[in-house]
C-alpha cells in the first residue's frame, strides 16, 4: 500500500508544479487536432457518437506528444479526408485542403514543442511567439507553392497535372537537399 501512496503523492506534487505555458501548448495541440478532424470529416459523421470519439482522438496527442498519438491523430484526420471525398462524394475544395494541411502541420509542430517542454518549465512568451511565427512562415510558403501547383495542374488537357506532379517532386527534392545541406553545415 505504501508504494501506491507514494505514487499518489508524486502525482499531486507534479500537478501542483505545472506551469501555464506548457499547459497552453497542450491546449493548442488539442484545439488544432480537433479543428483538423472537424474540417476533414463530413458533417454527417460529426453528429452523434463519432464526435465523442474524435474528441478523444484530439486529446491523445495533447497528453502524449512524444508517443505515437500525434501520428495516430494525423492518420485519423487523413482517413476522415478520404472518407469525406471518396465515401461521401464531397468535392475537393482548395480551402479545405489547405486548412487540413495547416492544422496537421500546426499539430505536428506544437507536439514537437510540447515534447521538449517539461510540465514545470518557465518559458519566455517570445519563445512561443517565435516558434509560431516560424510555423506561420512555413505555412505561408506551403500555401503559395500549393496554390501555384494547383494552377499549373489546371493548365492544358492533362499535361498540366503531369507538370504539376513533376514540379511538386522537384520542389520536394530541392527542399530535402536544402535541409540536408543545412544539417551538414553544422
mmCIF file with all atom_site columns, C-alpha atoms in Angstrom:
data_model
loop_
_atom_site.group_PDB
_atom_site.id
_atom_site.type_symbol
_atom_site.label_atom_id
_atom_site.label_alt_id
_atom_site.label_comp_id
_atom_site.label_asym_id
_atom_site.label_entity_id
_atom_site.label_seq_id
_atom_site.pdbx_PDB_ins_code
_atom_site.Cartn_x
_atom_site.Cartn_y
_atom_site.Cartn_z
_atom_site.occupancy
_atom_site.B_iso_or_equiv
_atom_site.pdbx_formal_charge
_atom_site.auth_seq_id
_atom_site.auth_comp_id
_atom_site.auth_asym_id
_atom_site.auth_atom_id
_atom_site.pdbx_PDB_model_num
ATOM 1   C CA . UNK A 1 1   ? 0.000   0.000  0.000   1.00 0.00 ? 1   UNK A CA 1
ATOM 2   C CA . UNK A 1 2   ? 2.911   2.329  0.736   1.00 0.00 ? 2   UNK A CA 1
ATOM 3   C CA . UNK A 1 3   ? 4.114   2.454  -2.946  1.00 0.00 ? 3   UNK A CA 1
ATOM 4   C CA . UNK A 1 4   ? 0.601   3.451  -4.048  1.00 0.00 ? 4   UNK A CA 1
ATOM 5   C CA . UNK A 1 5   ? 0.504   6.306  -1.529  1.00 0.00 ? 5   UNK A CA 1
ATOM 6   C CA . UNK A 1 6   ? 3.951   7.473  -2.664  1.00 0.00 ? 6   UNK A CA 1
ATOM 7   C CA . UNK A 1 7   ? 2.833   7.407  -6.288  1.00 0.00 ? 7   UNK A CA 1
ATOM 8   C CA . UNK A 1 8   ? -0.279  9.453  -5.492  1.00 0.00 ? 8   UNK A CA 1
ATOM 9   C CA . UNK A 1 9   ? 1.870   11.998 -3.640  1.00 0.00 ? 9   UNK A CA 1
ATOM 10  C CA . UNK A 1 10  ? 4.260   12.208 -6.581  1.00 0.00 ? 10  UNK A CA 1
ATOM 11  C CA . UNK A 1 11  ? 1.389   12.830 -9.000  1.00 0.00 ? 11  UNK A CA 1
ATOM 12  C CA . UNK A 1 12  ? -0.084  15.527 -6.725  1.00 0.00 ? 12  UNK A CA 1
ATOM 13  C CA . UNK A 1 13  ? 3.317   17.203 -6.402  1.00 0.00 ? 13  UNK A CA 1
ATOM 14  C CA . UNK A 1 14  ? 3.839   17.141 -10.185 1.00 0.00 ? 14  UNK A CA 1
ATOM 15  C CA . UNK A 1 15  ? 0.334   18.510 -10.811 1.00 0.00 ? 15  UNK A CA 1
ATOM 16  C CA . UNK A 1 16  ? 0.977   21.381 -8.408  1.00 0.00 ? 16  UNK A CA 1
ATOM 17  C CA . UNK A 1 17  ? 4.131   22.327 -10.350 1.00 0.00 ? 17  UNK A CA 1
ATOM 18  C CA . UNK A 1 18  ? 2.533   22.551 -13.802 1.00 0.00 ? 18  UNK A CA 1
ATOM 19  C CA . UNK A 1 19  ? 3.142   25.954 -15.334 1.00 0.00 ? 19  UNK A CA 1
ATOM 20  C CA . UNK A 1 20  ? 0.865   27.829 -17.713 1.00 0.00 ? 20  UNK A CA 1
ATOM 21  C CA . UNK A 1 21  ? 2.920   27.828 -20.924 1.00 0.00 ? 21  UNK A CA 1
ATOM 22  C CA . UNK A 1 22  ? 3.303   24.043 -21.355 1.00 0.00 ? 22  UNK A CA 1
ATOM 23  C CA . UNK A 1 23  ? -0.365  23.683 -20.483 1.00 0.00 ? 23  UNK A CA 1
ATOM 24  C CA . UNK A 1 24  ? -1.342  26.232 -23.152 1.00 0.00 ? 24  UNK A CA 1
ATOM 25  C CA . UNK A 1 25  ? 0.818   24.461 -25.735 1.00 0.00 ? 25  UNK A CA 1
ATOM 26  C CA . UNK A 1 26  ? -1.031  21.241 -24.987 1.00 0.00 ? 26  UNK A CA 1
ATOM 27  C CA . UNK A 1 27  ? -4.375  23.014 -25.239 1.00 0.00 ? 27  UNK A CA 1
ATOM 28  C CA . UNK A 1 28  ? -3.194  24.290 -28.627 1.00 0.00 ? 28  UNK A CA 1
ATOM 29  C CA . UNK A 1 29  ? -2.410  20.718 -29.654 1.00 0.00 ? 29  UNK A CA 1
ATOM 30  C CA . UNK A 1 30  ? -5.904  19.625 -28.676 1.00 0.00 ? 30  UNK A CA 1
ATOM 31  C CA . UNK A 1 31  ? -7.589  22.520 -30.486 1.00 0.00 ? 31  UNK A CA 1
ATOM 32  C CA . UNK A 1 32  ? -5.591  22.191 -33.717 1.00 0.00 ? 32  UNK A CA 1
ATOM 33  C CA . UNK A 1 33  ? -6.160  18.451 -33.806 1.00 0.00 ? 33  UNK A CA 1
ATOM 34  C CA . UNK A 1 34  ? -9.880  18.869 -33.189 1.00 0.00 ? 34  UNK A CA 1
ATOM 35  C CA . UNK A 1 35  ? -10.197 21.569 -35.865 1.00 0.00 ? 35  UNK A CA 1
ATOM 36  C CA . UNK A 1 36  ? -8.380  19.296 -38.316 1.00 0.00 ? 36  UNK A CA 1
ATOM 37  C CA . UNK A 1 37  ? -10.741 16.446 -37.575 1.00 0.00 ? 37  UNK A CA 1
ATOM 38  C CA . UNK A 1 38  ? -13.821 18.656 -37.895 1.00 0.00 ? 38  UNK A CA 1
ATOM 39  C CA . UNK A 1 39  ? -12.644 20.100 -41.210 1.00 0.00 ? 39  UNK A CA 1
ATOM 40  C CA . UNK A 1 40  ? -11.628 16.712 -42.601 1.00 0.00 ? 40  UNK A CA 1
ATOM 41  C CA . UNK A 1 41  ? -14.692 14.662 -41.690 1.00 0.00 ? 41  UNK A CA 1
ATOM 42  C CA . UNK A 1 42  ? -18.072 15.149 -43.383 1.00 0.00 ? 42  UNK A CA 1
ATOM 43  C CA . UNK A 1 43  ? -20.792 16.776 -41.320 1.00 0.00 ? 43  UNK A CA 1
ATOM 44  C CA . UNK A 1 44  ? -22.866 13.590 -41.338 1.00 0.00 ? 44  UNK A CA 1
ATOM 45  C CA . UNK A 1 45  ? -20.150 11.817 -39.346 1.00 0.00 ? 45  UNK A CA 1
ATOM 46  C CA . UNK A 1 46  ? -19.762 14.648 -36.857 1.00 0.00 ? 46  UNK A CA 1
ATOM 47  C CA . UNK A 1 47  ? -23.265 14.266 -35.492 1.00 0.00 ? 47  UNK A CA 1
ATOM 48  C CA . UNK A 1 48  ? -23.652 11.954 -32.523 1.00 0.00 ? 48  UNK A CA 1
ATOM 49  C CA . UNK A 1 49  ? -21.251 9.420  -31.083 1.00 0.00 ? 49  UNK A CA 1
ATOM 50  C CA . UNK A 1 50  ? -18.440 9.754  -33.630 1.00 0.00 ? 50  UNK A CA 1
ATOM 51  C CA . UNK A 1 51  ? -17.857 13.307 -32.397 1.00 0.00 ? 51  UNK A CA 1
ATOM 52  C CA . UNK A 1 52  ? -17.028 11.974 -28.928 1.00 0.00 ? 52  UNK A CA 1
ATOM 53  C CA . UNK A 1 53  ? -14.530 9.543  -30.458 1.00 0.00 ? 53  UNK A CA 1
ATOM 54  C CA . UNK A 1 54  ? -12.937 12.387 -32.428 1.00 0.00 ? 54  UNK A CA 1
ATOM 55  C CA . UNK A 1 55  ? -12.624 14.468 -29.245 1.00 0.00 ? 55  UNK A CA 1
ATOM 56  C CA . UNK A 1 56  ? -10.809 11.538 -27.615 1.00 0.00 ? 56  UNK A CA 1
ATOM 57  C CA . UNK A 1 57  ? -8.529  11.266 -30.659 1.00 0.00 ? 57  UNK A CA 1
ATOM 58  C CA . UNK A 1 58  ? -7.788  15.005 -30.332 1.00 0.00 ? 58  UNK A CA 1
ATOM 59  C CA . UNK A 1 59  ? -6.983  14.609 -26.629 1.00 0.00 ? 59  UNK A CA 1
ATOM 60  C CA . UNK A 1 60  ? -4.462  11.807 -27.134 1.00 0.00 ? 60  UNK A CA 1
ATOM 61  C CA . UNK A 1 61  ? -1.648  13.883 -28.714 1.00 0.00 ? 61  UNK A CA 1
ATOM 62  C CA . UNK A 1 62  ? -2.123  16.593 -26.090 1.00 0.00 ? 62  UNK A CA 1
ATOM 63  C CA . UNK A 1 63  ? -1.464  14.058 -23.338 1.00 0.00 ? 63  UNK A CA 1
ATOM 64  C CA . UNK A 1 64  ? 1.292   12.138 -25.153 1.00 0.00 ? 64  UNK A CA 1
ATOM 65  C CA . UNK A 1 65  ? 3.114   14.328 -27.670 1.00 0.00 ? 65  UNK A CA 1
ATOM 66  C CA . UNK A 1 66  ? 6.256   12.133 -27.539 1.00 0.00 ? 66  UNK A CA 1
ATOM 67  C CA . UNK A 1 67  ? 4.399   8.936  -28.231 1.00 0.00 ? 67  UNK A CA 1
ATOM 68  C CA . UNK A 1 68  ? 2.575   7.545  -31.233 1.00 0.00 ? 68  UNK A CA 1
ATOM 69  C CA . UNK A 1 69  ? -0.575  9.639  -30.650 1.00 0.00 ? 69  UNK A CA 1
ATOM 70  C CA . UNK A 1 70  ? 0.268   12.610 -32.921 1.00 0.00 ? 70  UNK A CA 1
ATOM 71  C CA . UNK A 1 71  ? 0.832   10.188 -35.794 1.00 0.00 ? 71  UNK A CA 1
ATOM 72  C CA . UNK A 1 72  ? -2.370  8.346  -34.925 1.00 0.00 ? 72  UNK A CA 1
ATOM 73  C CA . UNK A 1 73  ? -4.353  11.606 -34.887 1.00 0.00 ? 73  UNK A CA 1
ATOM 74  C CA . UNK A 1 74  ? -2.854  12.640 -38.232 1.00 0.00 ? 74  UNK A CA 1
ATOM 75  C CA . UNK A 1 75  ? -3.783  9.291  -39.762 1.00 0.00 ? 75  UNK A CA 1
ATOM 76  C CA . UNK A 1 76  ? -7.333  9.566  -38.412 1.00 0.00 ? 76  UNK A CA 1
ATOM 77  C CA . UNK A 1 77  ? -7.559  13.078 -39.905 1.00 0.00 ? 77  UNK A CA 1
ATOM 78  C CA . UNK A 1 78  ? -6.310  11.899 -43.302 1.00 0.00 ? 78  UNK A CA 1
ATOM 79  C CA . UNK A 1 79  ? -8.683  8.951  -43.079 1.00 0.00 ? 79  UNK A CA 1
ATOM 80  C CA . UNK A 1 80  ? -11.528 11.398 -42.464 1.00 0.00 ? 80  UNK A CA 1
ATOM 81  C CA . UNK A 1 81  ? -10.476 13.379 -45.514 1.00 0.00 ? 81  UNK A CA 1
ATOM 82  C CA . UNK A 1 82  ? -10.540 10.203 -47.620 1.00 0.00 ? 82  UNK A CA 1
ATOM 83  C CA . UNK A 1 83  ? -13.911 9.151  -46.191 1.00 0.00 ? 83  UNK A CA 1
ATOM 84  C CA . UNK A 1 84  ? -15.351 12.575 -46.967 1.00 0.00 ? 84  UNK A CA 1
ATOM 85  C CA . UNK A 1 85  ? -14.063 12.737 -50.540 1.00 0.00 ? 85  UNK A CA 1
ATOM 86  C CA . UNK A 1 86  ? -14.481 9.096  -51.579 1.00 0.00 ? 86  UNK A CA 1
ATOM 87  C CA . UNK A 1 87  ? -17.233 7.803  -49.309 1.00 0.00 ? 87  UNK A CA 1
ATOM 88  C CA . UNK A 1 88  ? -19.497 10.850 -49.158 1.00 0.00 ? 88  UNK A CA 1
ATOM 89  C CA . UNK A 1 89  ? -18.601 12.392 -52.508 1.00 0.00 ? 89  UNK A CA 1
ATOM 90  C CA . UNK A 1 90  ? -17.570 15.743 -51.080 1.00 0.00 ? 90  UNK A CA 1
ATOM 91  C CA . UNK A 1 91  ? -15.745 17.723 -53.759 1.00 0.00 ? 91  UNK A CA 1
ATOM 92  C CA . UNK A 1 92  ? -12.139 18.623 -53.081 1.00 0.00 ? 92  UNK A CA 1
ATOM 93  C CA . UNK A 1 93  ? -12.022 22.314 -52.212 1.00 0.00 ? 93  UNK A CA 1
ATOM 94  C CA . UNK A 1 94  ? -8.711  24.134 -52.089 1.00 0.00 ? 94  UNK A CA 1
ATOM 95  C CA . UNK A 1 95  ? -9.562  25.972 -48.859 1.00 0.00 ? 95  UNK A CA 1
ATOM 96  C CA . UNK A 1 96  ? -10.435 22.729 -47.094 1.00 0.00 ? 96  UNK A CA 1
ATOM 97  C CA . UNK A 1 97  ? -7.297  21.020 -48.332 1.00 0.00 ? 97  UNK A CA 1
ATOM 98  C CA . UNK A 1 98  ? -5.127  23.923 -47.179 1.00 0.00 ? 98  UNK A CA 1
ATOM 99  C CA . UNK A 1 99  ? -6.919  24.064 -43.823 1.00 0.00 ? 99  UNK A CA 1
ATOM 100 C CA . UNK A 1 100 ? -6.377  20.356 -43.151 1.00 0.00 ? 100 UNK A CA 1
ATOM 101 C CA . UNK A 1 101 ? -2.729  20.633 -44.174 1.00 0.00 ? 101 UNK A CA 1
ATOM 102 C CA . UNK A 1 102 ? -2.264  23.695 -41.950 1.00 0.00 ? 102 UNK A CA 1
ATOM 103 C CA . UNK A 1 103 ? -3.749  22.142 -38.830 1.00 0.00 ? 103 UNK A CA 1
ATOM 104 C CA . UNK A 1 104 ? -1.825  18.912 -39.398 1.00 0.00 ? 104 UNK A CA 1
ATOM 105 C CA . UNK A 1 105 ? 1.401   20.914 -39.561 1.00 0.00 ? 105 UNK A CA 1
ATOM 106 C CA . UNK A 1 106 ? 0.474   23.058 -36.564 1.00 0.00 ? 106 UNK A CA 1
ATOM 107 C CA . UNK A 1 107 ? -0.372  19.961 -34.553 1.00 0.00 ? 107 UNK A CA 1
ATOM 108 C CA . UNK A 1 108 ? 2.947   18.430 -35.544 1.00 0.00 ? 108 UNK A CA 1
ATOM 109 C CA . UNK A 1 109 ? 4.999   21.481 -34.637 1.00 0.00 ? 109 UNK A CA 1
ATOM 110 C CA . UNK A 1 110 ? 3.145   22.044 -31.353 1.00 0.00 ? 110 UNK A CA 1
ATOM 111 C CA . UNK A 1 111 ? 3.707   18.394 -30.432 1.00 0.00 ? 111 UNK A CA 1
ATOM 112 C CA . UNK A 1 112 ? 7.409   18.866 -31.143 1.00 0.00 ? 112 UNK A CA 1
ATOM 113 C CA . UNK A 1 113 ? 7.438   21.886 -28.849 1.00 0.00 ? 113 UNK A CA 1
ATOM 114 C CA . UNK A 1 114 ? 5.463   20.126 -26.114 1.00 0.00 ? 114 UNK A CA 1
ATOM 115 C CA . UNK A 1 115 ? 7.781   17.130 -26.308 1.00 0.00 ? 115 UNK A CA 1
ATOM 116 C CA . UNK A 1 116 ? 10.754  19.236 -25.209 1.00 0.00 ? 116 UNK A CA 1
ATOM 117 C CA . UNK A 1 117 ? 8.914   21.355 -22.647 1.00 0.00 ? 117 UNK A CA 1
ATOM 118 C CA . UNK A 1 118 ? 8.705   19.904 -19.154 1.00 0.00 ? 118 UNK A CA 1
ATOM 119 C CA . UNK A 1 119 ? 5.407   20.481 -17.388 1.00 0.00 ? 119 UNK A CA 1
ATOM 120 C CA . UNK A 1 120 ? 7.007   22.835 -14.907 1.00 0.00 ? 120 UNK A CA 1
ATOM 121 C CA . UNK A 1 121 ? 9.021   24.864 -17.444 1.00 0.00 ? 121 UNK A CA 1
ATOM 122 C CA . UNK A 1 122 ? 9.054   28.632 -17.193 1.00 0.00 ? 122 UNK A CA 1
ATOM 123 C CA . UNK A 1 123 ? 9.113   29.807 -20.797 1.00 0.00 ? 123 UNK A CA 1
ATOM 124 C CA . UNK A 1 124 ? 9.542   33.300 -22.110 1.00 0.00 ? 124 UNK A CA 1
ATOM 125 C CA . UNK A 1 125 ? 6.495   34.166 -24.256 1.00 0.00 ? 125 UNK A CA 1
ATOM 126 C CA . UNK A 1 126 ? 8.847   35.308 -27.035 1.00 0.00 ? 126 UNK A CA 1
ATOM 127 C CA . UNK A 1 127 ? 9.947   31.702 -27.498 1.00 0.00 ? 127 UNK A CA 1
ATOM 128 C CA . UNK A 1 128 ? 6.383   30.617 -28.224 1.00 0.00 ? 128 UNK A CA 1
ATOM 129 C CA . UNK A 1 129 ? 5.754   33.640 -30.467 1.00 0.00 ? 129 UNK A CA 1
ATOM 130 C CA . UNK A 1 130 ? 8.915   32.932 -32.482 1.00 0.00 ? 130 UNK A CA 1
ATOM 131 C CA . UNK A 1 131 ? 8.018   29.243 -32.711 1.00 0.00 ? 131 UNK A CA 1
ATOM 132 C CA . UNK A 1 132 ? 4.550   30.039 -34.035 1.00 0.00 ? 132 UNK A CA 1
ATOM 133 C CA . UNK A 1 133 ? 5.901   32.757 -36.359 1.00 0.00 ? 133 UNK A CA 1
ATOM 134 C CA . UNK A 1 134 ? 8.283   30.214 -37.888 1.00 0.00 ? 134 UNK A CA 1
ATOM 135 C CA . UNK A 1 135 ? 5.373   27.796 -38.310 1.00 0.00 ? 135 UNK A CA 1
ATOM 136 C CA . UNK A 1 136 ? 3.320   30.579 -39.932 1.00 0.00 ? 136 UNK A CA 1
ATOM 137 C CA . UNK A 1 137 ? 6.148   31.300 -42.365 1.00 0.00 ? 137 UNK A CA 1
ATOM 138 C CA . UNK A 1 138 ? 6.340   27.639 -43.345 1.00 0.00 ? 138 UNK A CA 1
ATOM 139 C CA . UNK A 1 139 ? 2.559   27.534 -43.816 1.00 0.00 ? 139 UNK A CA 1
ATOM 140 C CA . UNK A 1 140 ? 2.560   30.696 -45.933 1.00 0.00 ? 140 UNK A CA 1
ATOM 141 C CA . UNK A 1 141 ? 5.288   29.307 -48.176 1.00 0.00 ? 141 UNK A CA 1
ATOM 142 C CA . UNK A 1 142 ? 3.471   25.990 -48.482 1.00 0.00 ? 142 UNK A CA 1
ATOM 143 C CA . UNK A 1 143 ? 0.195   27.736 -49.324 1.00 0.00 ? 143 UNK A CA 1
ATOM 144 C CA . UNK A 1 144 ? 1.786   29.870 -52.023 1.00 0.00 ? 144 UNK A CA 1
ATOM 145 C CA . UNK A 1 145 ? 3.581   26.887 -53.536 1.00 0.00 ? 145 UNK A CA 1
ATOM 146 C CA . UNK A 1 146 ? 0.446   24.729 -53.265 1.00 0.00 ? 146 UNK A CA 1
ATOM 147 C CA . UNK A 1 147 ? -1.779  27.280 -54.983 1.00 0.00 ? 147 UNK A CA 1
ATOM 148 C CA . UNK A 1 148 ? 0.800   27.735 -57.735 1.00 0.00 ? 148 UNK A CA 1
ATOM 149 C CA . UNK A 1 149 ? 0.988   23.980 -58.265 1.00 0.00 ? 149 UNK A CA 1
ATOM 150 C CA . UNK A 1 150 ? -2.799  23.728 -58.372 1.00 0.00 ? 150 UNK A CA 1
ATOM 151 C CA . UNK A 1 151 ? -2.868  26.467 -61.010 1.00 0.00 ? 151 UNK A CA 1
ATOM 152 C CA . UNK A 1 152 ? -0.166  24.712 -63.025 1.00 0.00 ? 152 UNK A CA 1
ATOM 153 C CA . UNK A 1 153 ? -2.168  21.485 -62.715 1.00 0.00 ? 153 UNK A CA 1
ATOM 154 C CA . UNK A 1 154 ? -5.180  23.169 -64.294 1.00 0.00 ? 154 UNK A CA 1
ATOM 155 C CA . UNK A 1 155 ? -3.316  24.141 -67.459 1.00 0.00 ? 155 UNK A CA 1
ATOM 156 C CA . UNK A 1 156 ? -3.729  22.166 -70.668 1.00 0.00 ? 156 UNK A CA 1
ATOM 157 C CA . UNK A 1 157 ? -5.599  18.951 -71.358 1.00 0.00 ? 157 UNK A CA 1
ATOM 158 C CA . UNK A 1 158 ? -3.869  16.748 -68.844 1.00 0.00 ? 158 UNK A CA 1
ATOM 159 C CA . UNK A 1 159 ? -0.273  17.691 -69.362 1.00 0.00 ? 159 UNK A CA 1
ATOM 160 C CA . UNK A 1 160 ? -0.767  20.299 -66.639 1.00 0.00 ? 160 UNK A CA 1
ATOM 161 C CA . UNK A 1 161 ? -1.317  17.679 -63.958 1.00 0.00 ? 161 UNK A CA 1
ATOM 162 C CA . UNK A 1 162 ? 1.845   15.875 -65.054 1.00 0.00 ? 162 UNK A CA 1
ATOM 163 C CA . UNK A 1 163 ? 3.691   19.182 -64.998 1.00 0.00 ? 163 UNK A CA 1
ATOM 164 C CA . UNK A 1 164 ? 2.334   19.944 -61.521 1.00 0.00 ? 164 UNK A CA 1
ATOM 165 C CA . UNK A 1 165 ? 3.387   16.483 -60.301 1.00 0.00 ? 165 UNK A CA 1
ATOM 166 C CA . UNK A 1 166 ? 6.871   16.954 -61.704 1.00 0.00 ? 166 UNK A CA 1
ATOM 167 C CA . UNK A 1 167 ? 7.111   20.453 -60.197 1.00 0.00 ? 167 UNK A CA 1
ATOM 168 C CA . UNK A 1 168 ? 5.944   19.141 -56.819 1.00 0.00 ? 168 UNK A CA 1
ATOM 169 C CA . UNK A 1 169 ? 8.517   16.352 -56.901 1.00 0.00 ? 169 UNK A CA 1
ATOM 170 C CA . UNK A 1 170 ? 11.249  18.814 -57.857 1.00 0.00 ? 170 UNK A CA 1
ATOM 171 C CA . UNK A 1 171 ? 10.225  21.103 -55.006 1.00 0.00 ? 171 UNK A CA 1
ATOM 172 C CA . UNK A 1 172 ? 10.301  18.171 -52.557 1.00 0.00 ? 172 UNK A CA 1
ATOM 173 C CA . UNK A 1 173 ? 13.738  17.070 -53.774 1.00 0.00 ? 173 UNK A CA 1
ATOM 174 C CA . UNK A 1 174 ? 15.072  20.636 -53.622 1.00 0.00 ? 174 UNK A CA 1
ATOM 175 C CA . UNK A 1 175 ? 13.723  21.095 -50.093 1.00 0.00 ? 175 UNK A CA 1
ATOM 176 C CA . UNK A 1 176 ? 15.239  17.782 -48.993 1.00 0.00 ? 176 UNK A CA 1
ATOM 177 C CA . UNK A 1 177 ? 18.599  18.756 -50.498 1.00 0.00 ? 177 UNK A CA 1
ATOM 178 C CA . UNK A 1 178 ? 18.448  22.154 -48.790 1.00 0.00 ? 178 UNK A CA 1
ATOM 179 C CA . UNK A 1 179 ? 17.656  20.592 -45.422 1.00 0.00 ? 179 UNK A CA 1
ATOM 180 C CA . UNK A 1 180 ? 20.450  18.036 -45.852 1.00 0.00 ? 180 UNK A CA 1
ATOM 181 C CA . UNK A 1 181 ? 22.899  20.782 -46.746 1.00 0.00 ? 181 UNK A CA 1
ATOM 182 C CA . UNK A 1 182 ? 21.851  22.836 -43.726 1.00 0.00 ? 182 UNK A CA 1
ATOM 183 C CA . UNK A 1 183 ? 22.268  19.811 -41.470 1.00 0.00 ? 183 UNK A CA 1
ATOM 184 C CA . UNK A 1 184 ? 25.781  19.028 -42.765 1.00 0.00 ? 184 UNK A CA 1
ATOM 185 C CA . UNK A 1 185 ? 26.776  22.690 -42.489 1.00 0.00 ? 185 UNK A CA 1
ATOM 186 C CA . UNK A 1 186 ? 26.535  22.481 -38.706 1.00 0.00 ? 186 UNK A CA 1
#
